[in-house]
PDB file of C-alpha atoms in Angstrom:
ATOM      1  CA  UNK C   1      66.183-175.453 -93.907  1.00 47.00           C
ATOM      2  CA  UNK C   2      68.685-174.929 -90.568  1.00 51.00           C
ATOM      3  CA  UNK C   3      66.535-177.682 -89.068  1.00 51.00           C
ATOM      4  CA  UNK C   4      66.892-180.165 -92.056  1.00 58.00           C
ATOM      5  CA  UNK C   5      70.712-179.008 -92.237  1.00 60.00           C
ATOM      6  CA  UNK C   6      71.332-180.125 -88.963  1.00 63.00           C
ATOM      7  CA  UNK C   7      69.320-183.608 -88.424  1.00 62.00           C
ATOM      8  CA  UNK C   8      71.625-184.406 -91.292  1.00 68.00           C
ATOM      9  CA  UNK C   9      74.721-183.535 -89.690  1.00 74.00           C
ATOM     10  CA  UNK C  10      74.035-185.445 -86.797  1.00 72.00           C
ATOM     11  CA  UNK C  11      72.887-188.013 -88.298  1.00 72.00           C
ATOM     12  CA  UNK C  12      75.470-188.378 -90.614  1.00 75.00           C
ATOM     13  CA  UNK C  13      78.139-188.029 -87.760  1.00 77.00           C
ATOM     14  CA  UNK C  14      76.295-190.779 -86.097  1.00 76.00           C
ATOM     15  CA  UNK C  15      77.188-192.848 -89.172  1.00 78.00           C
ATOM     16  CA  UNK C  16      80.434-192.620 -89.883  1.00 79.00           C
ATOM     17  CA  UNK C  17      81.329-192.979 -85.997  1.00 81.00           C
ATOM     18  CA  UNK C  18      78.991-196.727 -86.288  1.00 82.00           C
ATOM     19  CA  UNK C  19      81.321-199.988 -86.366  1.00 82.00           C
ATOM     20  CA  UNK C  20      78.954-200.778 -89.446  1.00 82.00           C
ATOM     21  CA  UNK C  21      80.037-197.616 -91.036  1.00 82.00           C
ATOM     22  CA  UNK C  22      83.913-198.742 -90.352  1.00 85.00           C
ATOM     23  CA  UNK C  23      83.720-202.258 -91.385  1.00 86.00           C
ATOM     24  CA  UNK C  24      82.329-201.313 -94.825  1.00 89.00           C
ATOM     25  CA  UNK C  25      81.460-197.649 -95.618  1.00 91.00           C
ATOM     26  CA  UNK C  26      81.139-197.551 -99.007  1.00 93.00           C
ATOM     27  CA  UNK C  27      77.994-200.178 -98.363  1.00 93.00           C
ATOM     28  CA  UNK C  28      76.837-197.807 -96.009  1.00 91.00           C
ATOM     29  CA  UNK C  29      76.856-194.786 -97.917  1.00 91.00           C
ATOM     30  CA  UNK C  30      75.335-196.864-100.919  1.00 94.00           C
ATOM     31  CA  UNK C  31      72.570-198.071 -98.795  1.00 94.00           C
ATOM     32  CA  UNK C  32      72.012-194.416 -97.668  1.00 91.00           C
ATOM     33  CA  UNK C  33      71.502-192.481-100.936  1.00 93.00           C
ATOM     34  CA  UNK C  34      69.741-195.652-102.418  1.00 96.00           C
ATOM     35  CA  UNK C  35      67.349-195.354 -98.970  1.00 95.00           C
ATOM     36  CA  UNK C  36      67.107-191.396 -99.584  1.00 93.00           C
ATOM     37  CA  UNK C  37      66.075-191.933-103.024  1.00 97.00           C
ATOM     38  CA  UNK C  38      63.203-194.750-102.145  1.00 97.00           C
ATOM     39  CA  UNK C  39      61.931-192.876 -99.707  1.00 94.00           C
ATOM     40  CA  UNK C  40      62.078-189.265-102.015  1.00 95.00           C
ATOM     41  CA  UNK C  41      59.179-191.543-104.361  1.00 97.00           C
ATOM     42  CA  UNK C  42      57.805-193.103-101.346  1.00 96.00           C
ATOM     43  CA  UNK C  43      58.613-196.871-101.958  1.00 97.00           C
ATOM     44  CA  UNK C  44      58.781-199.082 -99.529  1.00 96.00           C
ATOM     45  CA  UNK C  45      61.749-202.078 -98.914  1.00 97.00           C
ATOM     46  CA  UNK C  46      61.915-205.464 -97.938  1.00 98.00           C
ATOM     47  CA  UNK C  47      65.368-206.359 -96.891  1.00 97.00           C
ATOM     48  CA  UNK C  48      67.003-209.209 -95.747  1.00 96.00           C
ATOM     49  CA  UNK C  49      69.171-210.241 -92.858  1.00 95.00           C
ATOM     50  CA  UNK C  50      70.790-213.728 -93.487  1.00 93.00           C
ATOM     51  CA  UNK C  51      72.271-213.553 -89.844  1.00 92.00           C
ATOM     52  CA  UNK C  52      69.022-213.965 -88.533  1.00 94.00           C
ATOM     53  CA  UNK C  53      67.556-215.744 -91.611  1.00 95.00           C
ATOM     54  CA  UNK C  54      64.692-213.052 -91.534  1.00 96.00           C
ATOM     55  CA  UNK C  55      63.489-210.616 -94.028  1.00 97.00           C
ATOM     56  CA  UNK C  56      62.020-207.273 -92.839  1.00 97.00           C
ATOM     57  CA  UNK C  57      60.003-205.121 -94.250  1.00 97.00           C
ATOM     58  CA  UNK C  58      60.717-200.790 -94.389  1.00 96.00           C
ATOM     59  CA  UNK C  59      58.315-198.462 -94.987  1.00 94.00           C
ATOM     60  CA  UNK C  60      59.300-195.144 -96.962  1.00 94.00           C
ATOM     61  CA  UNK C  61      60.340-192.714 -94.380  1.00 90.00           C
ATOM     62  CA  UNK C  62      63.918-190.971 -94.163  1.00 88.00           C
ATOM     63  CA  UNK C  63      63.658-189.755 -91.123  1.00 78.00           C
ATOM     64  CA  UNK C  64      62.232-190.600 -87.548  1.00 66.00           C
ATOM     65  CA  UNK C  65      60.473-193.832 -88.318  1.00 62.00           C
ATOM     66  CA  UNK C  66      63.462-196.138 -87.580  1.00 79.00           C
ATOM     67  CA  UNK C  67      63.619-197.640 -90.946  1.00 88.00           C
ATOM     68  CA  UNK C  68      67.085-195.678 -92.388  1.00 89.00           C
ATOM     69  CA  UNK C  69      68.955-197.375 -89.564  1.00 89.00           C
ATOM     70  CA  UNK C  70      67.811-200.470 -90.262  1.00 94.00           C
ATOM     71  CA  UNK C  71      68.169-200.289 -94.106  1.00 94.00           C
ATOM     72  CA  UNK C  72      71.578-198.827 -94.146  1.00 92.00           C
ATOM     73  CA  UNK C  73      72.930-201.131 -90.833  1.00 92.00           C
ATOM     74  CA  UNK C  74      70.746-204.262 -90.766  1.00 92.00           C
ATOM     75  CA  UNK C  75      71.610-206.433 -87.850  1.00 92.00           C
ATOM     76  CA  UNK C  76      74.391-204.076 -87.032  1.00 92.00           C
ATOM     77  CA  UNK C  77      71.541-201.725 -86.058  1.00 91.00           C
ATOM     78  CA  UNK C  78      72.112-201.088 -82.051  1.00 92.00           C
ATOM     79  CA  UNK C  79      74.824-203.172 -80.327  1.00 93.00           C
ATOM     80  CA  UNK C  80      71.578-204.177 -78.025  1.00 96.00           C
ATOM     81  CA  UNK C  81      70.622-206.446 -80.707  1.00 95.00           C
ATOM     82  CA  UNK C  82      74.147-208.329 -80.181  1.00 93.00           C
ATOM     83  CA  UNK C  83      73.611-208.706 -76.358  1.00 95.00           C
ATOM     84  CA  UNK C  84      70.480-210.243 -76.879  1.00 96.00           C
ATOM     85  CA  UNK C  85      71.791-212.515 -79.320  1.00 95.00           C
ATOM     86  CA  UNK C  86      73.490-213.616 -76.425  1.00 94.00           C
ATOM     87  CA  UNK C  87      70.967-213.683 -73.462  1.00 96.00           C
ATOM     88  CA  UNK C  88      68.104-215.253 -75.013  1.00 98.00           C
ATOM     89  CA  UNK C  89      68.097-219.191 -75.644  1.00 98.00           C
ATOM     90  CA  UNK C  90      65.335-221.573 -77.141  1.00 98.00           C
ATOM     91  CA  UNK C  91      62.199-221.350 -74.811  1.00 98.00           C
ATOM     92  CA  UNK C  92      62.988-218.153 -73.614  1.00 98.00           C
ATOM     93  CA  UNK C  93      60.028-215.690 -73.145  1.00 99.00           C
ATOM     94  CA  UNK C  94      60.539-212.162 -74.119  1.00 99.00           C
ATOM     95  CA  UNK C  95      58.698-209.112 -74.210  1.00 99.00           C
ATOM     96  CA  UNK C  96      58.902-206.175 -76.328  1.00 99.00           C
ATOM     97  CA  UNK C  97      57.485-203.440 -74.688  1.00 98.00           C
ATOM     98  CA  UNK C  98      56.922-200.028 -77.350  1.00 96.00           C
ATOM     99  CA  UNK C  99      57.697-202.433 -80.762  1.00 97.00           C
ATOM    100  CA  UNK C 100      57.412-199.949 -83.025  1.00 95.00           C
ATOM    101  CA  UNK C 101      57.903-202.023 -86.502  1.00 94.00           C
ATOM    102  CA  UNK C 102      59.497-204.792 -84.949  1.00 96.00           C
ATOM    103  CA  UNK C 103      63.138-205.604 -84.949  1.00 97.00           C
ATOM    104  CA  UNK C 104      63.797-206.887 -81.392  1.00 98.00           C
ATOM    105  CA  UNK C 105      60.427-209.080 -82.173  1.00 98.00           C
ATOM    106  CA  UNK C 106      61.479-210.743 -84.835  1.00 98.00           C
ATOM    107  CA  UNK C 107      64.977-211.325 -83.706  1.00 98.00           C
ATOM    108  CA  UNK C 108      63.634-212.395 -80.314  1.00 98.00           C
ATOM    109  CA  UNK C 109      61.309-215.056 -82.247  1.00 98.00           C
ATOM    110  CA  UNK C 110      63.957-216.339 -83.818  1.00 98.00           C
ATOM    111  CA  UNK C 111      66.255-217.130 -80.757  1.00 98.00           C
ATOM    112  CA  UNK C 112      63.215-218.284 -78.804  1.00 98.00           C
ATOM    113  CA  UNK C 113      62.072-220.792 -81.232  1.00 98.00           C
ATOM    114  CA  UNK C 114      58.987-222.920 -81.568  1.00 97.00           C
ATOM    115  CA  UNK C 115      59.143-223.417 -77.459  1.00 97.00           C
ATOM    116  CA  UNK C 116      59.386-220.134 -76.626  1.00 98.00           C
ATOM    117  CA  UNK C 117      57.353-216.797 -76.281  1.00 99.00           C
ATOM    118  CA  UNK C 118      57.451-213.236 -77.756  1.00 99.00           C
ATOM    119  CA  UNK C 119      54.731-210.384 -76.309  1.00 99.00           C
ATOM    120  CA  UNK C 120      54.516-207.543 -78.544  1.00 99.00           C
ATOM    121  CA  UNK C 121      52.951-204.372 -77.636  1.00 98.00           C
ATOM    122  CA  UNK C 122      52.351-201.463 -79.855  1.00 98.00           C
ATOM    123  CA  UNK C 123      49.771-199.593 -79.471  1.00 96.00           C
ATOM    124  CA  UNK C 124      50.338-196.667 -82.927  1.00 94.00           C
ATOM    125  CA  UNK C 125      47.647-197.761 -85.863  1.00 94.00           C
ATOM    126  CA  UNK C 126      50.779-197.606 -88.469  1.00 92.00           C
ATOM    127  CA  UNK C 127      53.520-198.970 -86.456  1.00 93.00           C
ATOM    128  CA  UNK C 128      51.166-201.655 -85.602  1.00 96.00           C
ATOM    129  CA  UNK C 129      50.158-202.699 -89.204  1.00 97.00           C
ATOM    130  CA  UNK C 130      53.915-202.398 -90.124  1.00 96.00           C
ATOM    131  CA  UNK C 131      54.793-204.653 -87.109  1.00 97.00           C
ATOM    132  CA  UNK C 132      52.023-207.192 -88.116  1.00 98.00           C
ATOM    133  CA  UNK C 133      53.271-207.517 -91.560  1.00 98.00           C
ATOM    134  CA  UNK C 134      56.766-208.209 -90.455  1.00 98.00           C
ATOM    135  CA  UNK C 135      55.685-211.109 -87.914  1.00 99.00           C
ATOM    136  CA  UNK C 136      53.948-212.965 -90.989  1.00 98.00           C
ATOM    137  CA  UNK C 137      56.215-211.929 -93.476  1.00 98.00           C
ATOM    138  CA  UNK C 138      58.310-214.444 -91.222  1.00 98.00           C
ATOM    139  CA  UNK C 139      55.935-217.006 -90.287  1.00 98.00           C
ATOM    140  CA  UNK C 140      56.264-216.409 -86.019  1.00 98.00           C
ATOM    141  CA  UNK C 141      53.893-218.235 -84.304  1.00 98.00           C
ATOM    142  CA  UNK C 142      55.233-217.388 -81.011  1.00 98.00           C
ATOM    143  CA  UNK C 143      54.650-214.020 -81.331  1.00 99.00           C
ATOM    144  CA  UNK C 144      51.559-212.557 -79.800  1.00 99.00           C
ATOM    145  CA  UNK C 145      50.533-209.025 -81.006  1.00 99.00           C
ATOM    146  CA  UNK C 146      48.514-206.833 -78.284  1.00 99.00           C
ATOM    147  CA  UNK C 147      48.016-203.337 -80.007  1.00 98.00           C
ATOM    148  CA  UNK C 148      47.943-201.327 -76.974  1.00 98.00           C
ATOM    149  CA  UNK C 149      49.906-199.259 -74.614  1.00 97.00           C
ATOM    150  CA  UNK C 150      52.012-201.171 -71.700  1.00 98.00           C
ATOM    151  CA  UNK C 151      51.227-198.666 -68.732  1.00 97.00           C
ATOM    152  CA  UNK C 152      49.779-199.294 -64.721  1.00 97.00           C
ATOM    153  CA  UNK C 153      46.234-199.162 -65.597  1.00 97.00           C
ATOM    154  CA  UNK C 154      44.103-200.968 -67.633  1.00 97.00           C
ATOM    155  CA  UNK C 155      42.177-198.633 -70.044  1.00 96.00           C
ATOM    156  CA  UNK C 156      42.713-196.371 -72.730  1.00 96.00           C
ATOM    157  CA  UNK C 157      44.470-192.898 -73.535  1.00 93.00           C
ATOM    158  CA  UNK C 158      45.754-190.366 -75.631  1.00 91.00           C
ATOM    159  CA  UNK C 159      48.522-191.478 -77.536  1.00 90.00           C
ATOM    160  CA  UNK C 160      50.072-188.260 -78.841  1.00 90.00           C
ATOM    161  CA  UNK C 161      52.014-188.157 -82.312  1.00 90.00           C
ATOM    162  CA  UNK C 162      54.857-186.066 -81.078  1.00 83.00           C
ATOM    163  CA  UNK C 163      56.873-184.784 -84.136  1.00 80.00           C
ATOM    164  CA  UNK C 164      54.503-186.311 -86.227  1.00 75.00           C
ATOM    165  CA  UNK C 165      57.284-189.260 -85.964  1.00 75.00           C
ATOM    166  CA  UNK C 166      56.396-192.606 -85.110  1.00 78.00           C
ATOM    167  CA  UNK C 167      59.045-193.609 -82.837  1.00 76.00           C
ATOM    168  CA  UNK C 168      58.303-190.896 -80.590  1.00 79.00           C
ATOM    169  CA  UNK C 169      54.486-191.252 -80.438  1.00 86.00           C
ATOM    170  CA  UNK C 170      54.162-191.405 -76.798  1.00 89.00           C
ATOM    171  CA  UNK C 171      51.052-191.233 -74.282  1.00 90.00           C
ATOM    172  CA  UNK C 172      52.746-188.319 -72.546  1.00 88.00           C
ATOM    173  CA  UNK C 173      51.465-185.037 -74.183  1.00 79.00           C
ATOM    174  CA  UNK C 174      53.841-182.099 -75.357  1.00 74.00           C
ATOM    175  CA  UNK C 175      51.276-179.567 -74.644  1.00 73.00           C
ATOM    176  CA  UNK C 176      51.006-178.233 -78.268  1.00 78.00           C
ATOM    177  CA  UNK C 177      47.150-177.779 -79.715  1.00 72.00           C
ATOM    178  CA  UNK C 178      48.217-178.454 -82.712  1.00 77.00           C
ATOM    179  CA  UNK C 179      50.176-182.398 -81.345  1.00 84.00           C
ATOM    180  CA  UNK C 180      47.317-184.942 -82.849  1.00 92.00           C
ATOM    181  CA  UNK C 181      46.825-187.901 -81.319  1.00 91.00           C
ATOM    182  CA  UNK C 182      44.864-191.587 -81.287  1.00 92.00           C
ATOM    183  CA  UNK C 183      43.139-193.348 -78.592  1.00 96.00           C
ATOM    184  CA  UNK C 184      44.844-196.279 -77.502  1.00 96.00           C
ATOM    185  CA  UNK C 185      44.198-199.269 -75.588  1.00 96.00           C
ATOM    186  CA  UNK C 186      46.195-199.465 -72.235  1.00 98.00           C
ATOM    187  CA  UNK C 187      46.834-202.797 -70.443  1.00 98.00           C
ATOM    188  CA  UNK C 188      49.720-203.738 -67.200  1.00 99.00           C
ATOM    189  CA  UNK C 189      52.324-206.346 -67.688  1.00 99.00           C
ATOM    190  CA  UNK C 190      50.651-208.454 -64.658  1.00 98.00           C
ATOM    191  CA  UNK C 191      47.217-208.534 -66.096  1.00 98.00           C
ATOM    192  CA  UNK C 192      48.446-209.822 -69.578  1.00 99.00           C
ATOM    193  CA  UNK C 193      50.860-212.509 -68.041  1.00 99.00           C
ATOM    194  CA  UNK C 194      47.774-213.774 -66.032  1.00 98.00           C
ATOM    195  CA  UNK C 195      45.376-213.779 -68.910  1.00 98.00           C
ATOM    196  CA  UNK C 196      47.817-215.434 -71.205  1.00 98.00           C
ATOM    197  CA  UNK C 197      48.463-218.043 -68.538  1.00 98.00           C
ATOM    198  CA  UNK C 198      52.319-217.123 -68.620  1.00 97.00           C
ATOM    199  CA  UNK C 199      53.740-217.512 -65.564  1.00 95.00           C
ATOM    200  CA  UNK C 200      57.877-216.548 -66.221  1.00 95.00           C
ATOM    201  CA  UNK C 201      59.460-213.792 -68.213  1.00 98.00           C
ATOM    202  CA  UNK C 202      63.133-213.929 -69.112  1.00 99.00           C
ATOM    203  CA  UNK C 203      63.686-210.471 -71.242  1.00 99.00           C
ATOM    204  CA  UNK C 204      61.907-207.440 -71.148  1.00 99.00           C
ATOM    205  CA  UNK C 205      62.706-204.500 -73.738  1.00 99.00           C
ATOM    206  CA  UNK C 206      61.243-200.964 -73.092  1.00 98.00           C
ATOM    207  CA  UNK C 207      60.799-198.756 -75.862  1.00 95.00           C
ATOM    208  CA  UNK C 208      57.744-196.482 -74.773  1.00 96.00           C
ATOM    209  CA  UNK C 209      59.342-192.980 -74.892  1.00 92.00           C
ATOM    210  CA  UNK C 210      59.121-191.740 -71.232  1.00 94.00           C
ATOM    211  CA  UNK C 211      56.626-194.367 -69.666  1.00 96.00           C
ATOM    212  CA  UNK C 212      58.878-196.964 -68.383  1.00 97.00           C
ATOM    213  CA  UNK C 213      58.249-196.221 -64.961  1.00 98.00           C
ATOM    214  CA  UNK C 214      54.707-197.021 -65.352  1.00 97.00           C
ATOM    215  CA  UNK C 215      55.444-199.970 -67.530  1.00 98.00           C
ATOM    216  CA  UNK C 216      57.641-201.194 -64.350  1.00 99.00           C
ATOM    217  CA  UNK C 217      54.749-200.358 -61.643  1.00 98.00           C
ATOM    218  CA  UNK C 218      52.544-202.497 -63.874  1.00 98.00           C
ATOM    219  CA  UNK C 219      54.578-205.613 -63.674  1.00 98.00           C
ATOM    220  CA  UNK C 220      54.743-205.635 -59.614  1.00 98.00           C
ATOM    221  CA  UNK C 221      53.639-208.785 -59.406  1.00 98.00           C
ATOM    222  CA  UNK C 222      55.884-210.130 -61.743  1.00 98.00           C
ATOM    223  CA  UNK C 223      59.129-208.618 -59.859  1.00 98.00           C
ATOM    224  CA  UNK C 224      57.862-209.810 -56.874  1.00 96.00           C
ATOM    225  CA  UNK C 225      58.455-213.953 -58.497  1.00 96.00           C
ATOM    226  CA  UNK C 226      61.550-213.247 -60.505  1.00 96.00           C
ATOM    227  CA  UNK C 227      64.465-211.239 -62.057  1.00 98.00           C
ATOM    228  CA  UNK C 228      64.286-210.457 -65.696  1.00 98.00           C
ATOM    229  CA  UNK C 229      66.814-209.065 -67.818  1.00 99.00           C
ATOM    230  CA  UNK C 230      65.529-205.191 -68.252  1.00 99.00           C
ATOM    231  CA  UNK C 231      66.299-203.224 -71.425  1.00 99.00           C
ATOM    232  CA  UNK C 232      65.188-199.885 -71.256  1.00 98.00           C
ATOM    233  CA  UNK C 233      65.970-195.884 -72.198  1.00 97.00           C
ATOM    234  CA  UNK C 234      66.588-192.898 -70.149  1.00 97.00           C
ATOM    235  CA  UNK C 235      64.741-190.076 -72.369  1.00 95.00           C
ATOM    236  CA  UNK C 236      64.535-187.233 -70.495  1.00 95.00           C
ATOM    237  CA  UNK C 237      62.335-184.705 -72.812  1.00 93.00           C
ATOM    238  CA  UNK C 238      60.147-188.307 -72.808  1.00 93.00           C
ATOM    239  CA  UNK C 239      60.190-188.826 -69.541  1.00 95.00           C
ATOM    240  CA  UNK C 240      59.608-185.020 -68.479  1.00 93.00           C
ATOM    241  CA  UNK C 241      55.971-184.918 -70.153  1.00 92.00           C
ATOM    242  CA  UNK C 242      54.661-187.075 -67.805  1.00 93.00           C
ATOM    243  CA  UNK C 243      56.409-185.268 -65.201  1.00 93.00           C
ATOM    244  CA  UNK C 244      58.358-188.051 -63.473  1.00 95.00           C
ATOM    245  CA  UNK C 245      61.498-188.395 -62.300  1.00 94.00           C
ATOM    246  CA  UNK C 246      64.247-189.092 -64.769  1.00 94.00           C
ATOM    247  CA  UNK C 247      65.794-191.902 -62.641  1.00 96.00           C
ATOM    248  CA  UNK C 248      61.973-193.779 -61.620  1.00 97.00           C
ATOM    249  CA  UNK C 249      63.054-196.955 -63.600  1.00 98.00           C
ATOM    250  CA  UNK C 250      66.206-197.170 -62.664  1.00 98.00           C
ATOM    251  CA  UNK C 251      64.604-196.995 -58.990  1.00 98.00           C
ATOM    252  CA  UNK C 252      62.345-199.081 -59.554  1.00 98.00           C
ATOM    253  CA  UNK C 253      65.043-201.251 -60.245  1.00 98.00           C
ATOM    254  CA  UNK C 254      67.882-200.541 -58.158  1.00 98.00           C
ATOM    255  CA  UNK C 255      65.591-201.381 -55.305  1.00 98.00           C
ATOM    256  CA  UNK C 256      65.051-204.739 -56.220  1.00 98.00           C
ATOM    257  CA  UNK C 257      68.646-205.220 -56.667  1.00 97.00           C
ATOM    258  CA  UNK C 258      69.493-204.537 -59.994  1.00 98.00           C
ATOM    259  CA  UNK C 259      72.960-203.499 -61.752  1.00 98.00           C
ATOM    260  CA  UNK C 260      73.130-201.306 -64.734  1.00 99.00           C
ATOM    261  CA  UNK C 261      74.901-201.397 -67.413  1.00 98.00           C
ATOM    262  CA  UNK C 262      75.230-200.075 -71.084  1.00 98.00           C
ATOM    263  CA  UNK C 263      75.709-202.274 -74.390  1.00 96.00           C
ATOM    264  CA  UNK C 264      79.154-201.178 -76.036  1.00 91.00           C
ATOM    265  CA  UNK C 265      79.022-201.819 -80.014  1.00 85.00           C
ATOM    266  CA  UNK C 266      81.091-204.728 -79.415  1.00 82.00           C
ATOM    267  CA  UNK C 267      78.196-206.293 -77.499  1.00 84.00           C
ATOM    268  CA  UNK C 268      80.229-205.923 -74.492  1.00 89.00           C
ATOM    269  CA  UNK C 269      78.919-204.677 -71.142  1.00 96.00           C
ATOM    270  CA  UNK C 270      80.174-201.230 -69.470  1.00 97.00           C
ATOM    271  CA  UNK C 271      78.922-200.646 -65.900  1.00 98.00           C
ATOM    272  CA  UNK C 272      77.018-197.697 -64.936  1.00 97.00           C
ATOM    273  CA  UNK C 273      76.881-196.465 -61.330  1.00 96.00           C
ATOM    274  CA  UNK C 274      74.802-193.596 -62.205  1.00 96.00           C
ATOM    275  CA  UNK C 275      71.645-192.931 -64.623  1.00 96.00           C
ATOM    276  CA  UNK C 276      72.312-191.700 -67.727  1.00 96.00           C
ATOM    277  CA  UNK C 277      70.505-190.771 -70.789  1.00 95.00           C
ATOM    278  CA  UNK C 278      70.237-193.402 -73.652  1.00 94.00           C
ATOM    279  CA  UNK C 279      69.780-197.412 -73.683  1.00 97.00           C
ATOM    280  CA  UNK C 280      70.391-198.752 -70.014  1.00 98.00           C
ATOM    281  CA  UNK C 281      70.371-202.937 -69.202  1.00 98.00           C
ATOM    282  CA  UNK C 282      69.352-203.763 -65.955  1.00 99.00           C
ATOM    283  CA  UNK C 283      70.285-207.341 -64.891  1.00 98.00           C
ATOM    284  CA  UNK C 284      69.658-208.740 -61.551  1.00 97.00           C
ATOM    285  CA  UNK C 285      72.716-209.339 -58.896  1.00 93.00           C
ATOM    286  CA  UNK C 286      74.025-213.177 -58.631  1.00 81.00           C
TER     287      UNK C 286
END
């Protein structure tokens, strides 16, 4: 009950404190209970974002599946979305790295267009089907699904359901027995760029709770041709079950002459000299 009492205090606080939350709260507390209740008798939304001219669809989960913030904020979801809004143009070639049900997908499809490319990876049986149905639900033929694992190696692993919450399945183990899991498909950034015959990448957005360092070693010989734009997160629990260093991405990076940066809810850029948990954007120096 102390658990439940407190993931509802935060996440409430988290609310009210969002610029969505500001600009119209009583929409946002409407959507919330209304959520609450759909989920309580496990039905499922479909709701629509004109802004992006996209519809998207929720499954019935309150907590830890990503769907309340989506439902309750829509495009006003993570100020990340805003930046991309910005950064990708008509032919770009993005790719979403730990998709879960597919947000920056579909938005990415949409400011790509017809010329350009989206690469989605995830590699969790019900975040996959989830992610699948919102790709056709909008009709993107420039996305390409890949339901597996973005790692170093090609092959397949454990892909533990930590929490039992699907946006923090990860293929780092938590060391419980009782932490089920699936086998998973793993593949490298490199080998799918050279199989698909793709030979540029403009965005890449990491969402693969602690394995971004070995999403980055993967895509060596990518780095070693160009600069893309690098969204990723600094989870440290994440990143400490695969018993890495907290700052390996942003290494990774640095070294190849990177800048960091985090995505105000304006949209607006704040520089970061040090790593730092949360979102991060890495963009090459001019």
């Amino acid at each position: 009950m102390q658990a439940n009492s407190s993931y509802f205090t935060t996440k409430w606080n988290y609310l009210r404190n969002h610029r969505a939350f500001k600009k119209a709260p009583a929409t946002a507390i409407f959507r919330t209970i209304y959520w609450a209740v759909l989920c309580q008798l496990g039905i499922p939304a479909t709701v629509e974002i004109p802004k992006w001219k996209c519809r998207f669809f929720l499954p019935a989960k309150f907590k830890q599946a990503g769907s309340t913030g989506i439902f309750v904020l829509r495009e006003d979801y993570e100020p990340e979305l805003y930046y991309l809004e910005r950064s990708l143009a008509p032919g770009s070639v993005f790719i979403d790295a730990g998709a879960n049900t597919g947000i920056y997908t579909v938005l990415a499809a949409k400011l790509v267009g017809d010329a350009g490319k989206v690469l989605s990876f995830e590699p969790g049986e019900e975040s996959y089907k989830n992610l699948d149905r919102n790709v056709k639900l909008n009709n993107l033929s420039q996305v390409k699904l890949f339901k597996s694992a973005l790692s170093d190696t090609e092959g397949t692993a454990k892909f533990y359901h930590i929490d039992n919450a699907p946006n923090s399945y990860s293929l780092g183990g938590d060391g419980s027995e009782n932490t089920t899991y699936e086998e998973v498909a793993t593949t490298t950034i490199d080998s799918v760029l050279s199989r698909e015959g793709i030979d540029r990448v403009d965005f890449i957005k990491m969402d693969v709770e602690g394995a971004e360092e070995y999403v980055l070693q993967g895509a060596k010989d990518l780095f070693g041709r160009m600069r893309p734009q690098v969204l990723f997160e600094i989870n440290e629990k994440a990143i400490d079950r695969f018993q890495l260093s907290d700052s390996g991405a942003w290494n990774f990076l640095k070294s190849l002459g990177y800048e960091f940066f985090t995505v105000k809810d304006t949209g607006e850029l704040q520089s970061v000299a040090a790593p730092q948990e949360g979102n991060i954007l890495a963009i090459p120096k001019a």
